[in-house]
Every structure is written in structure tokens, then in C-alpha cells.
Amino acid sequence: MTASLLPVATLGTPRIGPRRELKFALESFWAGTSDEKSLLETAAALRAANWARQKSLGVSVIPSNDFSLYDQVLDTSVMVGAIPDIYGWKGGRVSLATYFAMARGAEGKAHDDGCAHGHHHDQVQGAPAQEMTKWFDTNYHYMVPEFHRDQVFQLASRKPIEEYEEAKSLGYQTRPVLIGPVTFLKLGKSADPAFNPLTLLDGLLQVYVEVLRELSKCGAEWIQIDEPCLVLDLDDATRAALRHTYAEIAANVPGIKIMLATYFGALADNLETALSLPVAGLHVDLARAPEQLDALIAKISKDIVVSLGMIDGRNVWRADLTAMLDRLDFAVKNLGRERIQIAPSCSLLHVPIDLELEDHLDLDVKSWLAFSVQKISELATLSRALTMGRESVVDALAEADQAAVARETSTKIHNADLARRVTAIDEAMRRRGSPFAERVRVQRASFGLPAFPTTTIGSFPQTAEVRNARAAHTRGTLSDTQYREFLRQETARTVRWQEEIGLDVLVHGEFERNDMVQYFGEQLSGFTFTKHGWVQSYGSRYVRPPILFGDVTRPQPMTVEWWRYAQSLTDKPMKAMLTGPVTILNWSFVRDDIPRSEACRQIALAIRDEVIDLEKAGARMIQIDEAALREGLPLRRAGWKAYLDWTVDSFRLCSSAVDDTTQIHTHMCYSEFNDIIDAIAAMDADVISIETSRSKMELLDAFKSYKYPNEIGPGVYDIHSPRVPAPEEMKQLLTLARQRLSDSQLWVNPDCGLKTRKWEEVRPALINMVAAARELR
């Protein structure tokens, strides 16, 4: 009977291991405490366990080459020999040393440097790491390929072939996964801005054809080629490149069947292009874009296998299986059973591995969730229901129905008082008392700061001592009183030191905070946290995103007490530090039963209450970080305005309840500001600090041409690097800033929080920063 079950496919699964085995193996190898052999053995064991787990859960189309030691885009760069000269590769097989130099920088000094927000740009003596950026609109980061005009591609790693053969030797017929050539070129960059990487396509295709031929020879029947660029706004040249690519593959590797995978959005105006390609199968994302099913059914040719991405591969909610079956019945009726596969919407890389590991979650909340293992089981249930009738899975469907109903009505999720409060939001709540031109006069008179005032972004180094104390407190070996006393001493020492070196506006250092989102989520209702819900951010850096499951309220003040203590230690202004609503939202798994904009507005009201309480306690400078505002932008331009409208609205809602004399600061991580400068101006923060040191202040051009009126702190110290810049270097950066903005607008600060740096780097760097500002005065 099972032989004819509707095929269940996965596009990729988490590679980190249920207990983070990959992280510990990598870090041990990098530290020199284990050798290459044991790292590769751990990797092979993880792959074998992954294949076995999928088979036992009912997956019939199992992927291979979805595993990576660091990143799948880096694997592709290495496969095609796109290895910049700086890494000293001379051809032949690429060594692990070269691979990790590209990932982390070379010379043994390499270590993952992230700013407080988990961005990462290693700078090491010798060869720096490749640049890293977000994979589409996810919170996963990939290593950006580098291309140049006379780029020569060659097969430099047989990883896809080796992992296919490895699976085969264990008894699994897999579908190898490759990143599509067009997406790969579009994800890359060139030092020459006028150069278009798509001109390299023909050379690249030769390597792809070679890989596909080898896979075919080894017995692979189907290959999954991922072209998520098909959900972006594409120009005609890119569409032509896609047609050329798949025509070449069809002509040169006739025996192989291609499953073209698209995900993270709708094909929309690229549907015709996708349907014109000579491929055997097409995967579409019906979690992000359920509306595209009808158009697909109407237009797809009769001989193409359709992979329906039903289960959301990017969020952690249990599926409503009955509703899904109704939609699948419609698809089966119109497409025919023999040409359908069911799958998650995208790779399951973006969700945690197994909900069963969580033994402390609220049981109701747990019953509404599904991680990777559970999502695969849901697909298996759908497959059985479609093949053998719903009565064959009656218990599983009843359980899913029950969870859906409970979630819809639970008082743990829905708060009537909050609903009334949201309805009552009016225009006045989103507007400061006076325009900036009037506020700035009052603020300058009130603070009496010198020209080029100096400050930092908020966090100070979280040393091993700080982390150990937190761990001891979590374990219960350090009492509440002892931990609190430890934190007070750390804070007092940091405040005193800032005074000694002459900073104008101080911060308390944030030693009590584990993470800029988790710290707030743990104090707000509507959030829950996992113990093992790790997801890969990049390389060996994994995060456990908060799960936002219900209405968000703030039961009591979250930061007032620490701010009050820090301010009591000094006469200088002490900034209060908050994480903004958009960043809290974008770095969490967000409930899917209300629009994201609505969830964001709820968080904004909670932060607004905190801002009001801080002002009542005497805080006159309040910083609300929106590190992740830009990275949440929709993949297509058409969606930008709506997103920026509600995100700016949420920021104004949380920041506008204060007096004219209270100065609202915000901080944004490395971003291109040109295309969102209107939105930044609309936020109406009194002071914005931004990361600019690496761009040599070029990011300020956007503010200059816009005639941005409010105050700006352009970063003059790159905190992603252990290097300590000299006062002269910072002065040069400030001189560049002064060419773009008026002196009265400028603040002087580092690029980002200092949480990940060491005190021995931070001390001299900040002393130099203060010296540079004084010289300018």
C-alpha cells in the first residue's frame, strides 16, 4: 500500500544536530583541540542521522548536499572555484584551511566577531573573511561570492557528488541540491560596481554541466536546483539568463530531471519565465504565497511535476491540516495525483529541529507548535490522507483540529483590554509635542553639551566573568542577591571609567542583559522561550529566537531600576536603553494568526509604557534601537511602502509620549539608507546613530542630499574588528562627516554596541575617540 503514497519531499533540513553537535565539533577543530578527521566524522554522522530520521518519518524524496560545514553559498563558491586570490589557492582540491579562511579569515587569529546584534564581519591579519549578508529576508547569513571580469570557473570541490554517493552507500536514493547558477551570480558582488556578474554565466554553466553529468553517472535521477531569485523583481536580462541556463542544461545533460525550486514568495510576474523553462518539476512556496496556486494550475503544462510547498518552513506553528487537505484536494483534482509532491515551503534550515526536546514549555503553547521533525510528520499525515482517505489518519487530524480551535480561543493569546487599547490609538499618540526645530533648542539649552558630543551605543564588553556569573545564576549556584551585587559592581566600574575618560553622555553597560531581544521578551507577556530551539544564524553561531505566541503587554517596568541605579552614580546624562518594536518582531518567530503589523503595534505600546516610566523616573535621553528595521523590507519593491508605513508608525507610537526636553535616540546597524531615507526622517528621532566607519562616511550622502534635519552620530570606530583606530584616523572620518552635515548635527560614537569586544581593545579606542572629538572642538 505504502508504495503508492503521495511523495513527501524536503528541500533541505537543519544541519546543526539536535544537541548542536556541529557547533561543538567546529569550535573544537578551530581551537586546535581536535583534528580534521574527527570533524569530518562528526559531519558524516550528522548527515547519516538526518537521512535516517527523514526516512523513518516518511520522506520519500530525501535531499543530499543540503549539509554544510559553514554555509551552502560558500560551498557553491568553492565548488566552482570562485576563490579570491587573497586566499592563496593554486588550483586542485580546496583544503579545509582555505574553506575556513574564506568563512572566518586566516592566520589563526580568526574568531567570529559579531556586533551585539549578531552581524558579523571578521577582520583578521592576513586574509579577511568574505563579506556576509542576509539570505533573502531570513535571519540566516551567507558568505557573499566575489567575482571579477576575467573570472575562470573550474570544478574545485566534488562535495555534491561525494555526499550523493555517501547517501547511496547507506541505502538512500537522494535528490542532490544545488544553488542555481543565476541565483548564485545574483547573490555575489564585484569590486567593480560597473561589472555585471551575469556576463560570467557561460563559464559557470560548464562547471554545473560537469557536476550534473557526474551525478547522473553515479545514478542520480532528479536534481533539485534552487533559484529563489525567481521571487524577486527581475529585469529582462535575468529572465533571459534563466532561459539560457536551463536550455543549456537540458541540451548538455539530457538524462537528468531538474526540480526547479522557488521559495520565500510568489513567482508573480516571473511565472511565465518559470513555466517556460525546460525542467521536469517546479516547486512553489504556498505558505508565503498561497494565492499563486490558481495561476499555476491554470498555466502549467501537463508533463511537469509540481512540488507544493504547503507547510511553512520558516515559522514554528502547527499546521491546520484539515484546511490544508481541502486545498490539496483541489490541487489533486486539477493537476492529477501522479504529478504532485508535497513539501515544506522552503528548506527547514530556518526552524529548530525537534519540539520533543522541549520539556518545560507551557503545554498549551507547545501543542500549537511544530519544529522540523513535527513538520515532516505533518507532511506524512497529509500524504496518507490524500492516498488512503482522511479516515486513515483520523486521530492525527482530530488532534490538529483541536489545537487549532484551542489556539483560536485561548485566553493565553487574546487580551481584551489590549484590544481596546489598540483600537484607541490616535494620531496624537504618534506625534511629538513640537517639531524637531523647536525641540532641539529646548534640548540643547537643557543638556548644555559641548560641540561633537561623545557617547557609545549601549553595551560594554560581556567578559567571560560576566557570562560565567550569568550562567552560575541560571544554574542556581549564585543567589539573586549575589548576582545583583556583581552586576551593580560591574555597572558602577563602567560608569566611573566613562566619566574618567571624559565621555559626555554615559550608558550603564547592559551587563544584566543576555540578548537585546530576549531580555525584553522574557519580561513581556505573549513570548515564550525554548531550551533547544537553536537555528543557525551563520557558521557556528546559532540563535534561539523568542516565540511570540500571544498578545503582548508589559506587566511591570523592565529597565527603570537599572537606569535609576546607573544615573545615581553620576551627574552626567545617562542614556536609557531599549530595543525597538520592529527589531523585537523581526528577530522572533511571530504568531501567524494576526498581521505582523498588528503584533508590532502591540509591542510598540509595551515599549511606550516603558518610555513613559523612564521619563517619570528622570531619564532625559532614551535610546530605542531599531537594528533590524531595514532588513525586514519585503523582497519586492511593491511591498516596501506598506512595510515602512507600519514600522515607522510603530516607532513613533513607542517614542512620542515624551516631553520636548526628552531626547529620543535610535540606532541602526549597517544599512543602505538611500532608498529608505524618507522613512528614517519620518521616524523623527532626535538623534540617530548609524554604522558608517567601514563605508568611510559614504552612507551619510543619503542624509546630505535629503537635507536631513535631525542630529546624527556616524560611527567612527569599527567594532567588528579588534583593531584600535588612532585619534587621527577618527578625526579624518569626522572631517568627512563634516563635509556632509553641519557641525551642530554631529555626535561622536562607535559603530555599534561593544558587547562582543574585549576591554583591552575598547579602552584605548574610546580614549582615542574622545581625544578626536576634543581636537575638533
mmCIF file of C-alpha atoms in Angstrom, residues 14 205 265:
data_model
loop_
_atom_site.group_PDB
_atom_site.id
_atom_site.type_symbol
_atom_site.label_atom_id
_atom_site.label_comp_id
_atom_site.label_asym_id
_atom_site.label_seq_id
_atom_site.Cartn_x
_atom_site.Cartn_y
_atom_site.Cartn_z
ATOM 1 C CA PRO A 14 18.795 21.693 9.687
ATOM 2 C CA LEU A 205 27.474 26.678 -16.679
ATOM 3 C CA GLY A 265 7.436 34.452 -2.088
#
